[in-house]
Tab-separated table of C-alpha atoms in Angstrom:
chain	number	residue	atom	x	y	z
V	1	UNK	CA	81.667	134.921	132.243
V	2	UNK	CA	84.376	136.867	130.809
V	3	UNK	CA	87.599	138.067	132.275
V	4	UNK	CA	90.952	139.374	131.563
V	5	UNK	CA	94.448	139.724	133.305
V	6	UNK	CA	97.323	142.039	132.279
V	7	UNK	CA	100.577	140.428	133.272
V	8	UNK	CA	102.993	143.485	134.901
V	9	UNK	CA	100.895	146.530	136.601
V	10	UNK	CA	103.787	148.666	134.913
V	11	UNK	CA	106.701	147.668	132.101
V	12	UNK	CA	109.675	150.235	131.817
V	13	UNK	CA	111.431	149.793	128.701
V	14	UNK	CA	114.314	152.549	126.996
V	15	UNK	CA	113.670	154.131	123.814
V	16	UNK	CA	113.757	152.491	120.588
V	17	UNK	CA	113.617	149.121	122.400
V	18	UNK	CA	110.497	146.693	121.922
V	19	UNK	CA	107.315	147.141	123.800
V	20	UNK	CA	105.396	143.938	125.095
V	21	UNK	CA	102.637	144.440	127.071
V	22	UNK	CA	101.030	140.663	127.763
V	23	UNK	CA	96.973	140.139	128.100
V	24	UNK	CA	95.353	136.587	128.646
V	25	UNK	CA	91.530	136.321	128.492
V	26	UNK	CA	88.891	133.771	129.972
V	27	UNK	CA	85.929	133.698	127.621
V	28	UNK	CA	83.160	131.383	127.192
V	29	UNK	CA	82.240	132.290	123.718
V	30	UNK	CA	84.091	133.635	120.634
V	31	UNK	CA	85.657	137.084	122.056
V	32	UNK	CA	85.923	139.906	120.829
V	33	UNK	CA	89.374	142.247	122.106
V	34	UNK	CA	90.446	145.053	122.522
V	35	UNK	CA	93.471	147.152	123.696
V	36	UNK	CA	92.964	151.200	124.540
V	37	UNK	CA	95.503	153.603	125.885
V	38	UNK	CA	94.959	156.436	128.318
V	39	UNK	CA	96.973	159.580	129.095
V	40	UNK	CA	96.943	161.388	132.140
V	41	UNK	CA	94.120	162.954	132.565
V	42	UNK	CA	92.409	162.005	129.108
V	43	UNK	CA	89.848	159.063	128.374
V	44	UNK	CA	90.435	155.836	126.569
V	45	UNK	CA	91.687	156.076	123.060
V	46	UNK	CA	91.215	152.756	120.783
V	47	UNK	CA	94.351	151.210	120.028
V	48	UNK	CA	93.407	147.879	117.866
V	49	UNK	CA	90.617	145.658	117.951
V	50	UNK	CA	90.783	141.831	117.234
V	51	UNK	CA	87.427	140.898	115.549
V	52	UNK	CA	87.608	137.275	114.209
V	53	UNK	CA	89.164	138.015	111.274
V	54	UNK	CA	92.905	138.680	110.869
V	55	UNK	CA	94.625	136.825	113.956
V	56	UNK	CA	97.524	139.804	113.705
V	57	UNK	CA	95.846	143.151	113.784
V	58	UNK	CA	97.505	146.325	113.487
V	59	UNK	CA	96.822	149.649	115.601
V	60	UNK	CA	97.432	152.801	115.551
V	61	UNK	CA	100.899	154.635	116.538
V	62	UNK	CA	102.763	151.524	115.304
V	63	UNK	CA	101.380	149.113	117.997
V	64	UNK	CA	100.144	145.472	117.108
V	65	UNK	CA	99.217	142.680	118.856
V	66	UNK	CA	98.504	139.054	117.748
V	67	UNK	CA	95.416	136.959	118.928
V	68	UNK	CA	96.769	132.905	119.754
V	69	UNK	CA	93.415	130.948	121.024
V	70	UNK	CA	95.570	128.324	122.655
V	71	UNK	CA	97.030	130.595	124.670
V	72	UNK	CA	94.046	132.772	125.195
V	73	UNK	CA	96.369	135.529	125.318
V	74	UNK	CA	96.594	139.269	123.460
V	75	UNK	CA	99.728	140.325	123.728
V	76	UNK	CA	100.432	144.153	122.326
V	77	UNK	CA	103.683	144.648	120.803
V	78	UNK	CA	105.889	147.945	119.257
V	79	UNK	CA	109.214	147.230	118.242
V	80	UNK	CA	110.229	150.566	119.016
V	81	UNK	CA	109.572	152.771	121.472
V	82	UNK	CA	109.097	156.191	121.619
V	83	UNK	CA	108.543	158.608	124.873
V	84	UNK	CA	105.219	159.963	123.903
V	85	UNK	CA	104.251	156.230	124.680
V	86	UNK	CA	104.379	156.016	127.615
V	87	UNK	CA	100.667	155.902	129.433
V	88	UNK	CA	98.159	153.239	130.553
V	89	UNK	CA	97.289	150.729	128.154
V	90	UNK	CA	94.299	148.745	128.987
V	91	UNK	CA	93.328	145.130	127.109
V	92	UNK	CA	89.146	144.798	127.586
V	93	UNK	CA	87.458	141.629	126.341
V	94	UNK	CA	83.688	142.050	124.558
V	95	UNK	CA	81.536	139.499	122.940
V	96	UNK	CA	79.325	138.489	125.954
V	97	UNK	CA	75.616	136.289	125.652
V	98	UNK	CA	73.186	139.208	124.301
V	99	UNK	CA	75.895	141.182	122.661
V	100	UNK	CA	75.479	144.194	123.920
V	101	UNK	CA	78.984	146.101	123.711
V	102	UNK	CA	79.739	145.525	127.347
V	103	UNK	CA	83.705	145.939	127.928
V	104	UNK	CA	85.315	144.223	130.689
V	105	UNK	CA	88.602	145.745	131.289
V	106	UNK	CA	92.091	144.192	132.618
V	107	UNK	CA	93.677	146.432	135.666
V	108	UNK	CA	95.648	147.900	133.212
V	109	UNK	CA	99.728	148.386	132.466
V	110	UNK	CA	101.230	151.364	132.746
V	111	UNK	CA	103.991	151.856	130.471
V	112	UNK	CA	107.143	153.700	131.283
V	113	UNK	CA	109.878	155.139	128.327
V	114	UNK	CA	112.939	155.924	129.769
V	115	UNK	CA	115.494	158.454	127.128
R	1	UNK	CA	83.801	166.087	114.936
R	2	UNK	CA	83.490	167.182	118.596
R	3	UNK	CA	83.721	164.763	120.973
R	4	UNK	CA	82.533	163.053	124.386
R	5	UNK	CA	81.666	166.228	126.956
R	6	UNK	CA	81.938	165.516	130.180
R	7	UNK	CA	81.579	168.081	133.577
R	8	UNK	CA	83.182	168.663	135.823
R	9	UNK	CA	86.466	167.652	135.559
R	10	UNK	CA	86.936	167.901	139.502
R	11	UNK	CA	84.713	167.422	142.290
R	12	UNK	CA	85.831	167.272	145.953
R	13	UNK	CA	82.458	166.487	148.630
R	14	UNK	CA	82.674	165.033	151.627
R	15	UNK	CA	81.023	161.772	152.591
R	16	UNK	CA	77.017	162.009	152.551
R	17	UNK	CA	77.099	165.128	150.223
R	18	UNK	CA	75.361	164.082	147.000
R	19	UNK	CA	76.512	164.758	143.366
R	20	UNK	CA	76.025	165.154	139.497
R	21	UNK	CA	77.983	164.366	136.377
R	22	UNK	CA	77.147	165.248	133.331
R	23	UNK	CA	77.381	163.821	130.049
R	24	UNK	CA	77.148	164.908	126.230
R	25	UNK	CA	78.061	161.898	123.731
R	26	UNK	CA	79.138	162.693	120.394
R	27	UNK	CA	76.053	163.623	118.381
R	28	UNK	CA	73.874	161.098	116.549
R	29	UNK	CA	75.664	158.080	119.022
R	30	UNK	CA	72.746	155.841	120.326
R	31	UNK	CA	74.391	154.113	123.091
R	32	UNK	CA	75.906	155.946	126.300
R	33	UNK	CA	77.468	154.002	128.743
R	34	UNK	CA	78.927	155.207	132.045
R	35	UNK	CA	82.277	153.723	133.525
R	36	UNK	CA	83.886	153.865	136.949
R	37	UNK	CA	87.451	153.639	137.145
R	38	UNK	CA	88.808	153.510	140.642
R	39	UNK	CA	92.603	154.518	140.989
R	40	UNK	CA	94.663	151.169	139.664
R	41	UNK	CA	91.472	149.175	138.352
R	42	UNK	CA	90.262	149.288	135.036
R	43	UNK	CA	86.797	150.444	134.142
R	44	UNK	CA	83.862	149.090	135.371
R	45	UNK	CA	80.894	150.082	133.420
R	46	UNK	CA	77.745	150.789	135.843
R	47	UNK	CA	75.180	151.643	133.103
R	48	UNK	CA	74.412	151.243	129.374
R	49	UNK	CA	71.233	153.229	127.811
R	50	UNK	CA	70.554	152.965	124.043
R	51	UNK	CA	68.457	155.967	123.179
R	52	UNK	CA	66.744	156.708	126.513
R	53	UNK	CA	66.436	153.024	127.556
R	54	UNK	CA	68.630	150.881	129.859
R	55	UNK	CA	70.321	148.583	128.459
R	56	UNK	CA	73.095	147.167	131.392
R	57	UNK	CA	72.578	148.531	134.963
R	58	UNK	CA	73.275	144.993	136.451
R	59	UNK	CA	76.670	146.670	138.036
R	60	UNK	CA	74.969	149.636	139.068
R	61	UNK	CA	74.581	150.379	142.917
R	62	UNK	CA	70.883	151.402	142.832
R	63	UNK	CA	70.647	152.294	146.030
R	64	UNK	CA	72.804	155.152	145.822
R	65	UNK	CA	73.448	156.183	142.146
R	66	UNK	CA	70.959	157.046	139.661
R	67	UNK	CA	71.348	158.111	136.157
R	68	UNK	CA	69.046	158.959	133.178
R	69	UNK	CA	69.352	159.988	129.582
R	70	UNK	CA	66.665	162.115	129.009
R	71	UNK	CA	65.230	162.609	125.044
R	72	UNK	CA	68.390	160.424	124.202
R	73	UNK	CA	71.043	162.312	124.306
R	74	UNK	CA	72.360	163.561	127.626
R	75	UNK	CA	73.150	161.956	130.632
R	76	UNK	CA	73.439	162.962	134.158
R	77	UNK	CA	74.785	160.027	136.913
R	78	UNK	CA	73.817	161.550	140.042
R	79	UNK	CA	75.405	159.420	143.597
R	80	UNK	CA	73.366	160.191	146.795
R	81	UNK	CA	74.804	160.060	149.167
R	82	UNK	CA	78.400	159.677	148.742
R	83	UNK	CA	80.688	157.246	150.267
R	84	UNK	CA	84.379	157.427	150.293
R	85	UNK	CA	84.616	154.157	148.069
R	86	UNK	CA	83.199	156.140	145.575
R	87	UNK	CA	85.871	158.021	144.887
R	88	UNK	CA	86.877	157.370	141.464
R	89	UNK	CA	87.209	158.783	137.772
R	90	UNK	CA	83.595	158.968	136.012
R	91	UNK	CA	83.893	157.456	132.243
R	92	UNK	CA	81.225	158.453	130.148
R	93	UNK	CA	81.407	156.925	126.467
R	94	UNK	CA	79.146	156.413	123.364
R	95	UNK	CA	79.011	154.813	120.666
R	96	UNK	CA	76.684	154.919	117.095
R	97	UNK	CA	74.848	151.101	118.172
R	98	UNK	CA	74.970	148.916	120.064
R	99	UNK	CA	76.933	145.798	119.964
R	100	UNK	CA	80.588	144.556	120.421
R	101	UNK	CA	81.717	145.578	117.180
R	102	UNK	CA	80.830	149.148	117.796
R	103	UNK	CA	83.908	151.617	118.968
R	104	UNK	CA	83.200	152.833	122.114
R	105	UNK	CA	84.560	156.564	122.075
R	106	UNK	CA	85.281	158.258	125.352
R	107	UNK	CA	85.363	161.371	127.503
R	108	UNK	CA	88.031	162.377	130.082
R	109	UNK	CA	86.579	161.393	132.843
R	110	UNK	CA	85.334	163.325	136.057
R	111	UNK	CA	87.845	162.890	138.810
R	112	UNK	CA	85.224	162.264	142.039
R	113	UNK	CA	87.800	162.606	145.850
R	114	UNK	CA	84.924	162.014	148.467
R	115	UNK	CA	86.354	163.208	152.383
């Protein structure tokens, strides 16, 4: 079975300071992960994927996040903030028996940008 | 390119009233899935089709929610009757294949309140 948990239900941070929103994962194969954003009142947009290649991928909108197997974390990262990010950000895990595309999603973060 | 069509937006019933969402993926995308995102959760997916079959509908509560994708391309998700647990936003996504490697693009969501 596969799982994840976002640390923090929301993270306030001022602008122009770093952005850390933390995932860990429980997967019984090789996973496959994922972070998306959502603002109000839109659907998910894709944010970065983590694939089994590169263990530091790179996003959109300046976002990162860097995959550590030991820790079976995700963490997504920005070193600066900006106010038109803050929104949800969800981390989903993929890669199940059968393949099939199936995301399971984290509760999600919501992220808060204060001036 | 357009992208993932969803209606309604809104839909207020009250409990035991049945309703329909609709779905249009983004054309030529094989795989549909349908999410359910109750308020502070993450998505949930309740049903995968690729082309007009089923792929996932393990999470799916079959006694009360139906959905098709008739010719392969449009989806309905119809719940009968309604319960107030199922109030909820209504993801509808696609994708070109199938697989975890394939970018799941979304809609906004129908925003179900059941009374």
């Amino acid at each position: 079975a596969q799982s994840v948990t976002q640390l923090g239900s929301h993270v306030s941070v001022s602008e122009g300071a770093l952005v850390l929103l933390r995932c860990n994962y429980s997967s019984s194969v090789p996973p496959y992960l994922f972070w998306y954003v959502q603002y109000p009142n839109q659907g998910l947009q894709l944010l970065l994927k983590y694939t089994s290649a590169a263990t530091l991928v790179k996003g959109i909108n300046g976002f990162e996040a860097e995959f550590k197997k030991s820790e079976t974390s995700f963490h997504l990262t920005k070193p600066s903030a900006h106010m038109s990010d803050a929104a949800e950000y969800f981390c989903a895990v993929s890669g199940a028996p059968g393949n099939t595309g199936k995301l399971i999603f984290g509760q999600g973060t919501t992220l808060q940008v204060k001036p | 390119e357009a992208g993932v069509a969803q209606s309604p937006r809104y839909k207020i019933i009250e409990k035991r009233q049945s309703v329909a969402f609709w779905c249009n993926p983004i054309s030529g995308h094989a795989t549909l899935y349908w999410y359910q995102q109750i308020l502070g959760q993450g998505p949930k997916l309740l049903i995968q089709f690729q082309n007009n079959g089923v792929v996932d509908d393990s999470q799916l509560p079959k006694d009360r929610f139906s959905a098709e994708r008739l010719k392969g391309v449009d989806s309905t998700l119809k719940i009968q009757p309604a319960k107030l647990e199922d109030s909820a936003v209504y993801l509808c996504a696609s994708s070109l294949q199938t697989g975890s490697l394939a970018e799941q693009f979304f809609g906004p969501g129908t925003r179900l309140t059941v009374l």
